[in-house]
Amino acid sequence: MAKLSNLKKVELLEQTVLKKDIDEVKRILKEEAPIEFTARAIGLACRFVGPQMVEALLDGGASLSFILTPAFKRKYDCRIKRSSSYDEKIHFEYFLFPAYEVGGYDLEIIPDSERQQVLRILFNRKEGNMNELLYYAILYNDNAILNTLDDLGINKIPKYKADILSWKHGRNSVLYADEREIKWVFDDTIRESDDEVVLKMLSRFFTCMDVEQIKFSESFFYSWPSTFKSRFCSKILFDFFVNKTNMVEKVKKWDLLYALVDQNNVEGIRYVLTQQWIRQPREIKLLLSYAMKKENVTQELNDYILEIQTFIHEEESKNTSKKSLKDDKPLSVAEMKKVWGYKKQKDGTLIITSYKGEETNVIIPSVIGRGTVTAIDTHAFDTKAPRITEVLKNSRQEIAFVEIPGTIKNIPDRMFYAYYYDVHANEEKFPHASLKTVILHDGIKKIGSSAFGYCTGLESIEIPNSVRKIDDHAFYNCRKLKKIKLPNKKRILSDYVFYGCAFETFDIPEKVTEIPHGLFYGCNSLKKVNMPEGIEVLGAYALYRCAFETFDIPKKVTEIPEGLFYGCNSLKKVNMTEGIEVLGAYAFSECAFETFDIPEKVTEIPKGLFSGCNSLKTVNMPKGIEVIGEAAFEGCAFENFVVPDTVKKIGAQAFKNCKKLRNIIIPSNVEIDKEAFAGCDLLANEDGKIIINGILFGRVNQKGNSYEDGTDVDVIEPLVIDHRIKKIAIDRENLPLIVYREHSEEGTPIDIDQLSVGDEVYFGRFPQLEDYEMKPLKWRVLDVIDGKALLVTVDCIIGKGLDLQRHGFWKDDLLRSFLNNSFYKVAFSDSEREQIVLSTIQNPKNEVTNNGGGPDTKDHVFLLSIDEVEKYMPTENSRWASITKYAYRQRYAKRTFWHWELRTLSYVVFGNGRLCATGSNGRHNHCCLRPAIWIK
């Protein structure tokens, strides 16, 4: 009887253990010794069989110990893959824990009593790391194992894990791998378990470590805000986290206070007030204000708030009775310093550096003491200024009114600009949203860039006549700003000044002659702009996504700039004068025109001019048009189109996705770029090909969608170029997988009797170069037996794209479907197909990755398996394969190296012949195919 290989011995032992046949296990251990890997067999017995089997294995010489070498990884799959660059050894004693994930076995786990017996056996035999088991028993809240370990006197977790939990080594620890394991498992347990379970787990850990604190990184608190609120600040866990972890030193004070309110944790709030984490009455007021705004405040917390408020009111009444009435008098310099931070400038005037007050109605002083205020710093009202207190931050956010004196000549850039995206709350935040009124006094000369950006509460403002310039984005995204009065100055406006405002109508001052770029960009309520006759220039994207239905271009304008009306999806008519000479790219993209008359002087339809105008059915073009630009009519609703005789060029994607276009007439000498008609499905001929003037622009599949639009499995059918096609204009990234020219050869049979292993023969035809011409296909003979020969292509002949991604068994693989249908039918003549054997293909599981192979299949064409490669191509040199230029062009990932695919999951062969286990059921995008066949 043939002796079993090491791999087969291990398989036999594990299968017998799961059959619970103790006598047969003893026989295998004795007769098949030595067995080089027995750890998994013990782990399976610990989990699914029971103590008697564990004892039988240990008595027979089995052990949980093994050395994790690269060969062991590949052979026995005894590692946990953490990433592409890191994996770790499996400790099979962990199989004892029901919570430990063990895939691939649909069996019932043994009862707790038997697991306890197994643990005692392992302890007595000195198998497994008991301190490691204690760590996981605590983590998994496994009381049965915890009680047994306690009886056995195991009461400390491993020191290195305790050091990591207490952050002894810091972030740059040499134990980084274990640190990551704790991050994944320990942190997840805290996030996902009930408060009682978390408290029990952490308390147990604390008693099993000689440390003062369990420590967390700062990122933990802010990566999982819901954990911070619902766990650390809950009534059950708060005391533990304050006293036995580093929460207090890692978490921002106000984040902690707000989280306690969110959890209705009255004892926690009482604790932080007793410890004087906040002391000032205004700080306490801020906390109470936050609590009162929250929904679902408990009665207990509400009563406590009233109690604190009563105390604060009593204290304030005492202080108020001592004050004299000075409300009508100007503030003294000392009092001013409490409200304003300021500095003296070189000329003796003052610049305000910060607002420190609590008032929501703010009047910026023109004078402080004897100094005149002539400037204000850009960060004076910044809600995120360095070292700003939570109280001051809140005060600045609540400002509703600001009055700026005329002594300040320039309102600085971004003075009230404030915006951020709260990732945790998944919403936009506008810190100055409360600012509704701004009074600007005469004397101010300039409003800086983005000065009032994102002041989303501002509804109206009057600009004094002294202002000479409003810089770009000054009122950026003031989403409620509907009314503004401007001075009548020629160049007062800058680019994107009113981006995203809420105007419905707007009057441009009479002296203005130029509309700046993006002036009303995104003002999607703006229906009317009254422009003076003197307007000569319109800026690019000036009216982007506005709400006009009609628009009159001023008489002096000669050029429609880029994107002027882009996205104005209510715009149905634009009245233009005869003086218009140039139309800008995307000027009318996504508008609502049904018909459009191009002015007589225009000679070019620029890029994207009408792209997305899906109501546009008719365009009247003058005879002078010479160029139709890229994507000029993409997505329009034409049914018929006549290109003028004067047109010399049609750009890429010019008519892309014109789904209703049935007929188009184009002069024969016009230069047409790639994909000009991609997606024009109704232009396809009876073969489903879109061919215009001998150029192939796409192909329509059975579902009526063009391949360029990313359709599903139909895209793997071959595309044959017939005599009508002179050029392919489909973009390389969207080219169907198989493209080649027709051939009429009958094919040449092969005489099997003349073949020997290693011979190279020609059989069938397939493209080799980028010209798609069918050329004789070269094969290498791998085996000759019983009047049949196994052939594989010498080169990688097909580059696999996204449409042939592999998932699951070979039986259901798109690759298999493609090879046995499309490829089989077109690569071989009738006589050659008769010589190809319909073979039974075996699909065993991948022993390294433990991936199943699925049932046997019947195939004419197939890919080699890992077993066949190792049998017929035992060396790297014998597996080496080049790639044809045709295959290289077809590949989705255009890289300088390539792999060739096997039908065994998780395996590829590099072009240089090296065999590689991918560790995944998926496939590499840069893989190629070397088809194989049996012939008779």
PDB file of N, CA and C in Angstrom, residues 18 31 48 70 89 111 125 159 172 241 283 314-315 344 369 380 406 423 425 508 525 672 696 699 738 816 826 848-849:
ATOM      1  N   LEU A  18     -12.967  14.261  13.703  1.00  0.00           N
ATOM      2  CA  LEU A  18     -14.329  14.794  13.585  1.00  0.00           C
ATOM      3  C   LEU A  18     -15.373  13.683  13.472  1.00  0.00           C
ATOM      4  N   GLU A  31       0.456   4.063  13.394  1.00  0.00           N
ATOM      5  CA  GLU A  31       0.933   3.492  12.138  1.00  0.00           C
ATOM      6  C   GLU A  31       1.449   4.537  11.153  1.00  0.00           C
ATOM      7  N   PHE A  48     -15.147  20.315  19.215  1.00  0.00           N
ATOM      8  CA  PHE A  48     -16.290  19.560  18.693  1.00  0.00           C
ATOM      9  C   PHE A  48     -16.442  18.135  19.241  1.00  0.00           C
ATOM     10  N   PRO A  70       7.351  29.466   6.484  1.00  0.00           N
ATOM     11  CA  PRO A  70       6.613  29.742   5.236  1.00  0.00           C
ATOM     12  C   PRO A  70       6.028  28.489   4.602  1.00  0.00           C
ATOM     13  N   LYS A  89       0.375  33.331  13.729  1.00  0.00           N
ATOM     14  CA  LYS A  89       0.130  31.920  14.016  1.00  0.00           C
ATOM     15  C   LYS A  89      -1.198  31.729  14.728  1.00  0.00           C
ATOM     16  N   PRO A 111     -20.446  20.755  25.335  1.00  0.00           N
ATOM     17  CA  PRO A 111     -20.994  21.505  26.476  1.00  0.00           C
ATOM     18  C   PRO A 111     -19.891  22.109  27.355  1.00  0.00           C
ATOM     19  N   ARG A 125      -1.175  18.380  31.102  1.00  0.00           N
ATOM     20  CA  ARG A 125      -0.195  17.930  30.106  1.00  0.00           C
ATOM     21  C   ARG A 125       0.749  19.060  29.663  1.00  0.00           C
ATOM     22  N   LYS A 159       2.293  39.245  30.660  1.00  0.00           N
ATOM     23  CA  LYS A 159       2.820  40.574  30.981  1.00  0.00           C
ATOM     24  C   LYS A 159       2.816  41.495  29.758  1.00  0.00           C
ATOM     25  N   ASN A 172       4.905  53.130  19.589  1.00  0.00           N
ATOM     26  CA  ASN A 172       5.965  52.555  18.764  1.00  0.00           C
ATOM     27  C   ASN A 172       6.510  51.253  19.340  1.00  0.00           C
ATOM     28  N   PHE A 241     -14.183  54.252  34.656  1.00  0.00           N
ATOM     29  CA  PHE A 241     -13.341  54.913  33.663  1.00  0.00           C
ATOM     30  C   PHE A 241     -12.660  56.158  34.210  1.00  0.00           C
ATOM     31  N   GLU A 283     -19.665  79.181  32.742  1.00  0.00           N
ATOM     32  CA  GLU A 283     -19.402  77.827  32.264  1.00  0.00           C
ATOM     33  C   GLU A 283     -20.540  76.891  32.661  1.00  0.00           C
ATOM     34  N   GLU A 314     -29.160  83.169  42.871  1.00  0.00           N
ATOM     35  CA  GLU A 314     -28.955  83.792  44.177  1.00  0.00           C
ATOM     36  C   GLU A 314     -27.603  84.500  44.240  1.00  0.00           C
ATOM     37  N   GLU A 315     -26.571  83.853  43.679  1.00  0.00           N
ATOM     38  CA  GLU A 315     -25.237  84.460  43.670  1.00  0.00           C
ATOM     39  C   GLU A 315     -25.215  85.714  42.802  1.00  0.00           C
ATOM     40  N   LYS A 344      -1.835  98.230  19.909  1.00  0.00           N
ATOM     41  CA  LYS A 344      -1.528  99.512  19.280  1.00  0.00           C
ATOM     42  C   LYS A 344      -0.676  99.244  18.048  1.00  0.00           C
ATOM     43  N   GLY A 369     -10.471 104.154  24.846  1.00  0.00           N
ATOM     44  CA  GLY A 369      -9.647 105.156  25.524  1.00  0.00           C
ATOM     45  C   GLY A 369      -9.396 106.320  24.592  1.00  0.00           C
ATOM     46  N   ALA A 380     -10.663  87.670  15.020  1.00  0.00           N
ATOM     47  CA  ALA A 380     -11.278  88.287  16.196  1.00  0.00           C
ATOM     48  C   ALA A 380     -12.520  87.548  16.665  1.00  0.00           C
ATOM     49  N   GLY A 406     -17.185 103.057  10.799  1.00  0.00           N
ATOM     50  CA  GLY A 406     -16.510 103.521   9.592  1.00  0.00           C
ATOM     51  C   GLY A 406     -15.033 103.790   9.796  1.00  0.00           C
ATOM     52  N   VAL A 423     -17.863  64.812  11.081  1.00  0.00           N
ATOM     53  CA  VAL A 423     -17.872  63.436  10.583  1.00  0.00           C
ATOM     54  C   VAL A 423     -18.714  62.537  11.486  1.00  0.00           C
ATOM     55  N   ALA A 425     -21.255  63.321  13.504  1.00  0.00           N
ATOM     56  CA  ALA A 425     -22.689  63.595  13.393  1.00  0.00           C
ATOM     57  C   ALA A 425     -23.176  63.483  11.959  1.00  0.00           C
ATOM     58  N   ILE A 508     -28.173  94.853 -11.173  1.00  0.00           N
ATOM     59  CA  ILE A 508     -26.763  95.212 -11.312  1.00  0.00           C
ATOM     60  C   ILE A 508     -26.662  96.741 -11.389  1.00  0.00           C
ATOM     61  N   SER A 525     -32.164  80.028  -6.630  1.00  0.00           N
ATOM     62  CA  SER A 525     -33.478  80.687  -6.553  1.00  0.00           C
ATOM     63  C   SER A 525     -33.554  81.905  -7.468  1.00  0.00           C
ATOM     64  N   ILE A 672     -13.402  62.128 -37.346  1.00  0.00           N
ATOM     65  CA  ILE A 672     -14.271  61.797 -36.210  1.00  0.00           C
ATOM     66  C   ILE A 672     -13.433  61.153 -35.113  1.00  0.00           C
ATOM     67  N   LEU A 696     -15.834  52.070 -36.261  1.00  0.00           N
ATOM     68  CA  LEU A 696     -16.623  51.386 -35.235  1.00  0.00           C
ATOM     69  C   LEU A 696     -16.622  52.222 -33.962  1.00  0.00           C
ATOM     70  N   ARG A 699     -20.763  48.840 -29.755  1.00  0.00           N
ATOM     71  CA  ARG A 699     -21.560  47.669 -30.072  1.00  0.00           C
ATOM     72  C   ARG A 699     -22.670  47.557 -29.048  1.00  0.00           C
ATOM     73  N   ILE A 738     -12.803  40.677 -26.438  1.00  0.00           N
ATOM     74  CA  ILE A 738     -12.282  40.001 -27.621  1.00  0.00           C
ATOM     75  C   ILE A 738     -12.668  40.798 -28.866  1.00  0.00           C
ATOM     76  N   ARG A 816     -15.114  30.262 -17.451  1.00  0.00           N
ATOM     77  CA  ARG A 816     -15.476  28.965 -18.046  1.00  0.00           C
ATOM     78  C   ARG A 816     -16.510  29.173 -19.144  1.00  0.00           C
ATOM     79  N   VAL A 826     -15.191  30.803 -32.033  1.00  0.00           N
ATOM     80  CA  VAL A 826     -14.554  31.681 -33.021  1.00  0.00           C
ATOM     81  C   VAL A 826     -13.068  31.431 -33.214  1.00  0.00           C
ATOM     82  N   VAL A 848      -4.193  24.702   0.368  1.00  0.00           N
ATOM     83  CA  VAL A 848      -3.506  25.744   1.116  1.00  0.00           C
ATOM     84  C   VAL A 848      -4.499  26.708   1.736  1.00  0.00           C
ATOM     85  N   THR A 849      -5.435  27.190   0.928  1.00  0.00           N
ATOM     86  CA  THR A 849      -6.401  28.179   1.419  1.00  0.00           C
ATOM     87  C   THR A 849      -7.679  27.539   1.925  1.00  0.00           C
TER      88      THR A 849
END
